[in-house]
PDB file of C-alpha atoms in Angstrom:
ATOM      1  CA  UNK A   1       0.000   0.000   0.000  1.00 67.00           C
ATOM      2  CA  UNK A   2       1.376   3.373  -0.509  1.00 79.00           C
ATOM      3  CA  UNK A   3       2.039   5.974   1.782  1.00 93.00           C
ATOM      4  CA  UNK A   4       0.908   9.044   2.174  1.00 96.00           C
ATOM      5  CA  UNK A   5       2.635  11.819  -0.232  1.00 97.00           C
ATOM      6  CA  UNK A   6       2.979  14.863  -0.228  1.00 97.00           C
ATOM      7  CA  UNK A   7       3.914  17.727  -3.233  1.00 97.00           C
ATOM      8  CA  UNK A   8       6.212  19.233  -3.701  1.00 97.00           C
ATOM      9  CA  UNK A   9       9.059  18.224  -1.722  1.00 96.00           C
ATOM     10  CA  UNK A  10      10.692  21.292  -1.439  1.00 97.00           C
ATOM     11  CA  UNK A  11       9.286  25.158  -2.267  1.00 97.00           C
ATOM     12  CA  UNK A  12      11.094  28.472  -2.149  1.00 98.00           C
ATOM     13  CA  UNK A  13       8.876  31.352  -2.099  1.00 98.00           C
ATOM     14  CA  UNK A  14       9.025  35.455  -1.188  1.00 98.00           C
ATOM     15  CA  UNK A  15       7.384  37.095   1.532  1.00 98.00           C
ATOM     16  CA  UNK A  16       3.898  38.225   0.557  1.00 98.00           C
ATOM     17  CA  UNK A  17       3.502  35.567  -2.046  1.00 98.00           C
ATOM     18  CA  UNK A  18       0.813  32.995  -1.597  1.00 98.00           C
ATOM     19  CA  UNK A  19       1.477  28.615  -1.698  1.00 98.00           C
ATOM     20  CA  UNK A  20      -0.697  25.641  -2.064  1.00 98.00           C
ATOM     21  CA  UNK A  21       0.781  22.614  -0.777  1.00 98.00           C
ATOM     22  CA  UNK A  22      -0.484  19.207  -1.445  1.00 98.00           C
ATOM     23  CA  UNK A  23      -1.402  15.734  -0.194  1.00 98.00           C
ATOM     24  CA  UNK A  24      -2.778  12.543  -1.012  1.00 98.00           C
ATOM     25  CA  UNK A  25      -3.390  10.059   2.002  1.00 96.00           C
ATOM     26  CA  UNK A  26      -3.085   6.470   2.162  1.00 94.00           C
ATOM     27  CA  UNK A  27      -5.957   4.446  -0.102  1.00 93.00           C
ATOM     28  CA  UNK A  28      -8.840   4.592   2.159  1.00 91.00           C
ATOM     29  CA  UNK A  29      -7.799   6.901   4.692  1.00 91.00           C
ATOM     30  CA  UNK A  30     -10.373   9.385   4.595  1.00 91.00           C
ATOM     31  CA  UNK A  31      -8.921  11.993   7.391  1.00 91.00           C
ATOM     32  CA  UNK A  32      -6.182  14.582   6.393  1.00 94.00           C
ATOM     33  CA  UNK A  33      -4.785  16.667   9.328  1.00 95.00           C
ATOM     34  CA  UNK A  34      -1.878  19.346   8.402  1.00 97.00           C
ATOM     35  CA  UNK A  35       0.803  20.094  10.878  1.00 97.00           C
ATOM     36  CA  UNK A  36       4.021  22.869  10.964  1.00 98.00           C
ATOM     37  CA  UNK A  37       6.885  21.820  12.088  1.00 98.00           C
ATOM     38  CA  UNK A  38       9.455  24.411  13.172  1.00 97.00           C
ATOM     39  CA  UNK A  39      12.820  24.679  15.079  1.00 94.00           C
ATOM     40  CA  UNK A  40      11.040  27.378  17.498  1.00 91.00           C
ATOM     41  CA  UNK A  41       7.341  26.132  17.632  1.00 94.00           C
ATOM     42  CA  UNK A  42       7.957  22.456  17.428  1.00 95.00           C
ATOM     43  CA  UNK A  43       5.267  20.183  15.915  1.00 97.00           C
ATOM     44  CA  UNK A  44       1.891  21.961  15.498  1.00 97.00           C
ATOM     45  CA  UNK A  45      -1.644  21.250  14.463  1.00 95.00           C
ATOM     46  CA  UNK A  46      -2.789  23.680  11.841  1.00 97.00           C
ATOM     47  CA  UNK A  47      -6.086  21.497  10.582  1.00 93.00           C
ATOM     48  CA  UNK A  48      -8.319  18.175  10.181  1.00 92.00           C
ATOM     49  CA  UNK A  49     -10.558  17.459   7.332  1.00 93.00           C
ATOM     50  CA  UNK A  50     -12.604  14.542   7.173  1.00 90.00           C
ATOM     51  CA  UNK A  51     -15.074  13.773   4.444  1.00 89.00           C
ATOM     52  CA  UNK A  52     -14.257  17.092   2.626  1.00 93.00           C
ATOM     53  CA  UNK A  53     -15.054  19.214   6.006  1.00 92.00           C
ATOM     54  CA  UNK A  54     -12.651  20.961   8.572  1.00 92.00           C
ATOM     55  CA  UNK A  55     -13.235  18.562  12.065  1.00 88.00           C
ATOM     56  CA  UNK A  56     -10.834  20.542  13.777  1.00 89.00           C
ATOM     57  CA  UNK A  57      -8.668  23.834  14.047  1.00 92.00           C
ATOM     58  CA  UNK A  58      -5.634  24.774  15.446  1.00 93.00           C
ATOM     59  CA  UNK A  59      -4.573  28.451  16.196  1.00 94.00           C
ATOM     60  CA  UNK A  60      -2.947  29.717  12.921  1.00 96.00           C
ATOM     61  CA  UNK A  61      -4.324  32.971  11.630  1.00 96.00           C
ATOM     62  CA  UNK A  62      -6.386  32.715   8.619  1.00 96.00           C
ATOM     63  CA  UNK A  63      -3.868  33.240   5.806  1.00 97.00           C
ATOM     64  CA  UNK A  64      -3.271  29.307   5.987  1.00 98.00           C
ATOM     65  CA  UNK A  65      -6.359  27.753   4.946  1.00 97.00           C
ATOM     66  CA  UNK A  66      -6.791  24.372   3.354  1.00 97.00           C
ATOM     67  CA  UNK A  67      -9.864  22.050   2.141  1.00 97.00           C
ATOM     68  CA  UNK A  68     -10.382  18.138   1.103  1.00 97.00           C
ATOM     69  CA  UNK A  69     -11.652  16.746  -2.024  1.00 97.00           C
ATOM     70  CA  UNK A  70     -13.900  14.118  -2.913  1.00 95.00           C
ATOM     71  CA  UNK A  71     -10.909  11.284  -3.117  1.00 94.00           C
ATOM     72  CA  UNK A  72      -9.975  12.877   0.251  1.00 94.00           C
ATOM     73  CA  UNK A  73      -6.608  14.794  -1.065  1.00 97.00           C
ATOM     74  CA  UNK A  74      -6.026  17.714   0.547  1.00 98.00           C
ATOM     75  CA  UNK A  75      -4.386  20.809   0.381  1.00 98.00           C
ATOM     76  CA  UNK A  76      -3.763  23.678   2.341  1.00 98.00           C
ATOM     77  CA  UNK A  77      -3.068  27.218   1.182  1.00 98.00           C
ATOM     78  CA  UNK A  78      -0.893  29.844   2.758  1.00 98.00           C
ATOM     79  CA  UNK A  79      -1.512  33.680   1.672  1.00 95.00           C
ATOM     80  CA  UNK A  80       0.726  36.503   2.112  1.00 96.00           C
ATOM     81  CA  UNK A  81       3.544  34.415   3.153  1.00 98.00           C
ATOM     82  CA  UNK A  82       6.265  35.706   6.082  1.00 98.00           C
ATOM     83  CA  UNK A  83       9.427  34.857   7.069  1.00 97.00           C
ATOM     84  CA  UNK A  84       8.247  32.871   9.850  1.00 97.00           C
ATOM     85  CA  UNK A  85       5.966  30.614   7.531  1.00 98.00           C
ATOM     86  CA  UNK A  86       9.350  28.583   6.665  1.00 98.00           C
ATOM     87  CA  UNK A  87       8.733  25.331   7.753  1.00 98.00           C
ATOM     88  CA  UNK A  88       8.495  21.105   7.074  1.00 97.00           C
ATOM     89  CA  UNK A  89       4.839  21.057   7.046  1.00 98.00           C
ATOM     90  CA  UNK A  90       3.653  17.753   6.893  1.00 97.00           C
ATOM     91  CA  UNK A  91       0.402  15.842   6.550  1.00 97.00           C
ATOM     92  CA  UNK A  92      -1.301  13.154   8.163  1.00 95.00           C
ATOM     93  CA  UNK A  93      -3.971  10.140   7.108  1.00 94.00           C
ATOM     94  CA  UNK A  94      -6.011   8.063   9.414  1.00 90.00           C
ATOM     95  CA  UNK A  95      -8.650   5.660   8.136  1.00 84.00           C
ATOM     96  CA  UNK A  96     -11.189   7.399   9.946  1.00 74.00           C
ATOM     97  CA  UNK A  97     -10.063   8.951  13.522  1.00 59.00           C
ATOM     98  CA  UNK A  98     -10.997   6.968  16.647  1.00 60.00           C
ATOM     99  CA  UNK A  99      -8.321   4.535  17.834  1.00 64.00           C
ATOM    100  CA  UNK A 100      -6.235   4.525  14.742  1.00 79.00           C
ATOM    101  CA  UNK A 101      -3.052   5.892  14.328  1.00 86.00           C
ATOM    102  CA  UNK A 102      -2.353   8.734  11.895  1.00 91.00           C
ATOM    103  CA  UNK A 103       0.554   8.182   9.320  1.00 93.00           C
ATOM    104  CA  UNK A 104       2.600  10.874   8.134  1.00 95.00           C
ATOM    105  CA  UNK A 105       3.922  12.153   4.798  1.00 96.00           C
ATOM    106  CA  UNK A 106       7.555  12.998   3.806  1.00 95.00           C
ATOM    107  CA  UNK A 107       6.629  16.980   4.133  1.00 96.00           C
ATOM    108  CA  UNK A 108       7.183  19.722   2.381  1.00 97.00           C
ATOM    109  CA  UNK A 109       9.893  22.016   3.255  1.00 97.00           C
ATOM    110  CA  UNK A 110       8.863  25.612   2.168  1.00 98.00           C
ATOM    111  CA  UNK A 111      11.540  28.615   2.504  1.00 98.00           C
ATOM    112  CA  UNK A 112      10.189  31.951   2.643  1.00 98.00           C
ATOM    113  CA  UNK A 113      12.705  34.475   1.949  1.00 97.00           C
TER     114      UNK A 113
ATOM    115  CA  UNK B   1      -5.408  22.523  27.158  1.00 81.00           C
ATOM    116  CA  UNK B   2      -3.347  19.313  26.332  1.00 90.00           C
ATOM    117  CA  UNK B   3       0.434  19.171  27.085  1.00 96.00           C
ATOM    118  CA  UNK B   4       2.974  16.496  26.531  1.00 98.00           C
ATOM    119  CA  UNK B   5       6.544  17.289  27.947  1.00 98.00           C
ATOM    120  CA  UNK B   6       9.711  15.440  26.947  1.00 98.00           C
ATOM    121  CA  UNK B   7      12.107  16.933  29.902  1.00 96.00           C
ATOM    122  CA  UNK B   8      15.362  15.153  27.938  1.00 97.00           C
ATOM    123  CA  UNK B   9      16.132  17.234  24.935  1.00 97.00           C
ATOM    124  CA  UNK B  10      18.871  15.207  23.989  1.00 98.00           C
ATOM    125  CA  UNK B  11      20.329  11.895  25.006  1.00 98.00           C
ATOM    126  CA  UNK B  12      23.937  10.218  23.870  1.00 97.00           C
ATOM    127  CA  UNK B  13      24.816   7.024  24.192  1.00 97.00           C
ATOM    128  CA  UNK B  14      26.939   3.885  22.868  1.00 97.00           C
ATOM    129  CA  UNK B  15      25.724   1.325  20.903  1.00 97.00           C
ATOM    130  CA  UNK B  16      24.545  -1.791  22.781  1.00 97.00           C
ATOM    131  CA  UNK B  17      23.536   0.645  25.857  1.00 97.00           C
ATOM    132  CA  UNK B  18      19.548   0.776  26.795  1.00 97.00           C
ATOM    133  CA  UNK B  19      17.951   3.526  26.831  1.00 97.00           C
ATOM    134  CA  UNK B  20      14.875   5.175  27.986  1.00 98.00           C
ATOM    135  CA  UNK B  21      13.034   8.324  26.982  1.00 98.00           C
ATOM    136  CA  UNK B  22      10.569   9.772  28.912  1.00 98.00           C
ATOM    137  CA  UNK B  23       7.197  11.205  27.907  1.00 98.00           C
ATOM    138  CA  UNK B  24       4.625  13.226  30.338  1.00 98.00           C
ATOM    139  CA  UNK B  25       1.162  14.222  29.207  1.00 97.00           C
ATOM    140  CA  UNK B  26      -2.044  16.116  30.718  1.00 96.00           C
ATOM    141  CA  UNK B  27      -5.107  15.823  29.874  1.00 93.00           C
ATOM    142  CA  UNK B  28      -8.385  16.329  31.162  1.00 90.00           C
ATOM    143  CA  UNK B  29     -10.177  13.506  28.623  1.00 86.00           C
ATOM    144  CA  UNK B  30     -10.797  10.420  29.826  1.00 85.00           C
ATOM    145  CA  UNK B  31     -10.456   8.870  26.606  1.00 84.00           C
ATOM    146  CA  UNK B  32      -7.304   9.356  25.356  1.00 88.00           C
ATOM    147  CA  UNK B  33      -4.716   8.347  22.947  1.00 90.00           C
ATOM    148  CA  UNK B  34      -1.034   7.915  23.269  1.00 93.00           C
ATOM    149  CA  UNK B  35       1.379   7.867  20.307  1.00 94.00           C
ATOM    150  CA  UNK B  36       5.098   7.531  19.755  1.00 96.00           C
ATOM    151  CA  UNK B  37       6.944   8.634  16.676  1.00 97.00           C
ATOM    152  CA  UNK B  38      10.368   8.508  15.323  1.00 97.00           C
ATOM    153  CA  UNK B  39      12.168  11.542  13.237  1.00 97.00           C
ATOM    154  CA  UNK B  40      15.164  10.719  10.723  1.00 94.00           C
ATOM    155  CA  UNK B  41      17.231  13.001   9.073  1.00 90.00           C
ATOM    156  CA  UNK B  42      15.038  12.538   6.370  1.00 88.00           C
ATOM    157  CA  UNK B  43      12.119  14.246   8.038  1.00 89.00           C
ATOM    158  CA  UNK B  44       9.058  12.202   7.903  1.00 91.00           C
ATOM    159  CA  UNK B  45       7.704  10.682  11.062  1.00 95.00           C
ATOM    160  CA  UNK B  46       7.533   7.320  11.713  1.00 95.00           C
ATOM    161  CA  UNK B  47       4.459   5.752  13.420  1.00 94.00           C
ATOM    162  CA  UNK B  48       5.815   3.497  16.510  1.00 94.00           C
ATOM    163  CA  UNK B  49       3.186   2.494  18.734  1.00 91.00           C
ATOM    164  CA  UNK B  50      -0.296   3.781  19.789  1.00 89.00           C
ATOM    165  CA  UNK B  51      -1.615   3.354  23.281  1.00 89.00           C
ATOM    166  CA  UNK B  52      -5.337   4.182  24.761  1.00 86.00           C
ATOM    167  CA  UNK B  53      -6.251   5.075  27.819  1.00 88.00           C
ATOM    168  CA  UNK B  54      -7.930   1.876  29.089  1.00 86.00           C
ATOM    169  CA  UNK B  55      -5.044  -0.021  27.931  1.00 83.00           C
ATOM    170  CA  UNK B  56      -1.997   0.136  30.282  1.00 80.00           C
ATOM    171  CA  UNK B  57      -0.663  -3.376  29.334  1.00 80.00           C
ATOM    172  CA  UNK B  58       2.942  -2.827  28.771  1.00 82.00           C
ATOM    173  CA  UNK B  59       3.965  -3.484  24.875  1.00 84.00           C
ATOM    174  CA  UNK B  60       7.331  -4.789  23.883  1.00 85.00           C
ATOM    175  CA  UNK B  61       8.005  -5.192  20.324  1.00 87.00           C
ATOM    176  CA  UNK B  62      11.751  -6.655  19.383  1.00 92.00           C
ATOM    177  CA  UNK B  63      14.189  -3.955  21.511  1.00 94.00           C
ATOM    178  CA  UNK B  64      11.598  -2.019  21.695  1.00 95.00           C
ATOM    179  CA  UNK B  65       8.831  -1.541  24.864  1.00 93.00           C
ATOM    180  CA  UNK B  66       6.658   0.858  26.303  1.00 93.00           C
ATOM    181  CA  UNK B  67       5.606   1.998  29.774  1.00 94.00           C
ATOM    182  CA  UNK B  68       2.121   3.498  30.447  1.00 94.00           C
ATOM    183  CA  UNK B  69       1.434   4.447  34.230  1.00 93.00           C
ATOM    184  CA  UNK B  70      -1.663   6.412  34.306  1.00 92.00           C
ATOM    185  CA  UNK B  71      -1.160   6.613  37.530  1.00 92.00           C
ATOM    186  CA  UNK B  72       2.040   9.413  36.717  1.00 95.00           C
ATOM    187  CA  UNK B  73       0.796  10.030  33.279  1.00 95.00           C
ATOM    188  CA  UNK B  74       3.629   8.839  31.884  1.00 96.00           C
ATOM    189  CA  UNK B  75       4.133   6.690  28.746  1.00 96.00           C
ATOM    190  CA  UNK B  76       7.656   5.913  28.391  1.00 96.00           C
ATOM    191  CA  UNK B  77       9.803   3.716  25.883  1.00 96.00           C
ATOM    192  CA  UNK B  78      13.017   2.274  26.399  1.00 96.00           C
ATOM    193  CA  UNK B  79      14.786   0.819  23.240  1.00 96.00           C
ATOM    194  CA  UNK B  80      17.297  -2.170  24.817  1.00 96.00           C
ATOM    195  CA  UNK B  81      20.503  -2.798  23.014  1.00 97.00           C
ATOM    196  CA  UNK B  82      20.856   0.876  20.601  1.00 97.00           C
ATOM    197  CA  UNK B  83      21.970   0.613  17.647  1.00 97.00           C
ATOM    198  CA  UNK B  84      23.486   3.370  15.335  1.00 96.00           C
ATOM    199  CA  UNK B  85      20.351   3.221  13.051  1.00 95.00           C
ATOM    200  CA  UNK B  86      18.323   4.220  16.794  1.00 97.00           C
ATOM    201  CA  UNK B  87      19.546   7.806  16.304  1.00 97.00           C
ATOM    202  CA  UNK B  88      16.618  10.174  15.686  1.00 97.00           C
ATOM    203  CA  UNK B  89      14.648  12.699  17.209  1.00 98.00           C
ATOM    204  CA  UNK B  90      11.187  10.688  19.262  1.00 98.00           C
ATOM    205  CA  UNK B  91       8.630  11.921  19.831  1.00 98.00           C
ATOM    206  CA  UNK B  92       5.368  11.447  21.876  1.00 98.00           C
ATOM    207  CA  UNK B  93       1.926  12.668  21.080  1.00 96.00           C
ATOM    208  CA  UNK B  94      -1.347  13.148  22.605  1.00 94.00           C
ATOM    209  CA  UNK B  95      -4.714  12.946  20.741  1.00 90.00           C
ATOM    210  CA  UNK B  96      -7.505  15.399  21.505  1.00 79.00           C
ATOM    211  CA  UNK B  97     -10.817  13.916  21.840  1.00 74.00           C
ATOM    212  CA  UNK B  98     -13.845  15.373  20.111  1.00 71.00           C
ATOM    213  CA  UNK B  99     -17.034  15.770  21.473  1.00 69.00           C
ATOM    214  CA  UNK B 100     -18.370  12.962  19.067  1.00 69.00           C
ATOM    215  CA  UNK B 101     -15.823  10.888  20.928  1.00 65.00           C
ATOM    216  CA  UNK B 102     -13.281  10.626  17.689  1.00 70.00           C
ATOM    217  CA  UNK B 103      -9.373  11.188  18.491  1.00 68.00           C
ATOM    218  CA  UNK B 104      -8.362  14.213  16.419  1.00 78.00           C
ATOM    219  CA  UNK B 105      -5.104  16.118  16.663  1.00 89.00           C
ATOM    220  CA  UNK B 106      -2.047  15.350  18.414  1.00 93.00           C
ATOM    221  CA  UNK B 107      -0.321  17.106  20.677  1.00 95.00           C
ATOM    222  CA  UNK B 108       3.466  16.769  20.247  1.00 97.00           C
ATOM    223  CA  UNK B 109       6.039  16.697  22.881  1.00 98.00           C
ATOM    224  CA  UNK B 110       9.578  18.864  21.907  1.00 97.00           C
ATOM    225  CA  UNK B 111      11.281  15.785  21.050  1.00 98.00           C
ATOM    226  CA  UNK B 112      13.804  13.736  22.867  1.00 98.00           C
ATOM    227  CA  UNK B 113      17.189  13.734  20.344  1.00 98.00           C
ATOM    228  CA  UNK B 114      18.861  10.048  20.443  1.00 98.00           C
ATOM    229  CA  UNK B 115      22.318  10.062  19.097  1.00 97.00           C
ATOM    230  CA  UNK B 116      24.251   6.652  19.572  1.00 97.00           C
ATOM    231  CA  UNK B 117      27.449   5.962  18.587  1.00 97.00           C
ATOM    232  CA  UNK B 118      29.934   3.163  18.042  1.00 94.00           C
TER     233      UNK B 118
END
């Protein structure tokens, strides 16, 4: 079974520009939850969409915004990008929340310069 | 609010040593799910072992095994016999429970680094 990927790999952008990332979960996995991963912040939840709807939020302002599709990829956008938006931000699948375990992407690394 | 604290930000040893890395949560569910992940270099993170809240069998799997005491809220996982290929940054995670009762986000820890060496 393949694992959950995530496009593209690597993005260099300038402040004030805007990014889509992207992610397709596991075959059947029909939860996608978006996290940012910095040196400063650590590991943090920035969304959860299951069934093409946000379940949950974390505390990002709303320049980073994201939404499911009907095969359950996802993607999340990120307007007006700043310096501090340079982060591994990776994505998670989970068959359907509940006891099962989410399973993470390779991320994407995005430098804002 | 959920917290998971990983009090050892980094941890050296040589290879053939055991090791243990410890993991504190809070939470105020009483359905609850416990997680641990490995880093590489590489980046992604690597699903380990997941652990509920009724569940506080201890888990061994090959050098690896895991210690839940509700009791301290800890959940913490000693990897006997390191090997080189060990090093990594862990991590542990809490899930948030919805009001639906479905586990949602996870609540990281800072990471415990694991460097081992010959």
């Amino acid at each position: 079974k393949a694992g959950v990927t995530q496009t593209p790999r690597y993005l260099i952008k300038t402040r004030g520009q805007q990014v889509t990332l992207s992610c397709s979960p596991i075959s059947g996995h029909r939860s996608v939850s978006w996290y940012q991963q910095t040196p400063g912040q650590g590991l943090q939840f920035l969304f959860e969409y299951f069934s093409e709807t946000q379940r949950n939020k974390g505390n990002f302002p709303g320049r980073f915004s994201g939404r499911q599709f009907s095969n359950s990829r996802s993607e999340m956008n990120v307007s007006t990008l700043e310096l501090g938006d340079s982060a591994l931000y990776l994505c998670a699948s989970r068959h359907a929340g509940g006891r099962d375990e989410p399973y993470f992407g390779p991320g994407t690394r995005l430098t804002v310069t | 609010a959920q917290k998971v604290t990983q009090a050892q930000t980094e941890i050296s040893v040589v290879e053939k040593e055991d090791v243990t890395l410890d993991c504190v949560y809070e939470t105020r569910d009483t359905t609850y799910y416990l997680f641990w992940y490995k880093q590489p270099p590489s980046g992604e993170l690597v699903f380990l072992i997941r652990r509920n809240s009724f569940d506080e069998q201890n888990e061994i799997s090959g050098r690896y095994s895991w210690n839940f005491q509700k009791s301290t809220s800890s959940f913490n996982f000693t990897i006997t016999a390191s090997q080189v290929v060990d090093s990594a940054v862990y991590f542990c995670a809490l899930s948030e429970t919805l009001n639906t009762g479905t586990a949602s986000k996870l609540t990281f820890g800072t990471g415990t680094r694991l460097q081992v060496t010959l």
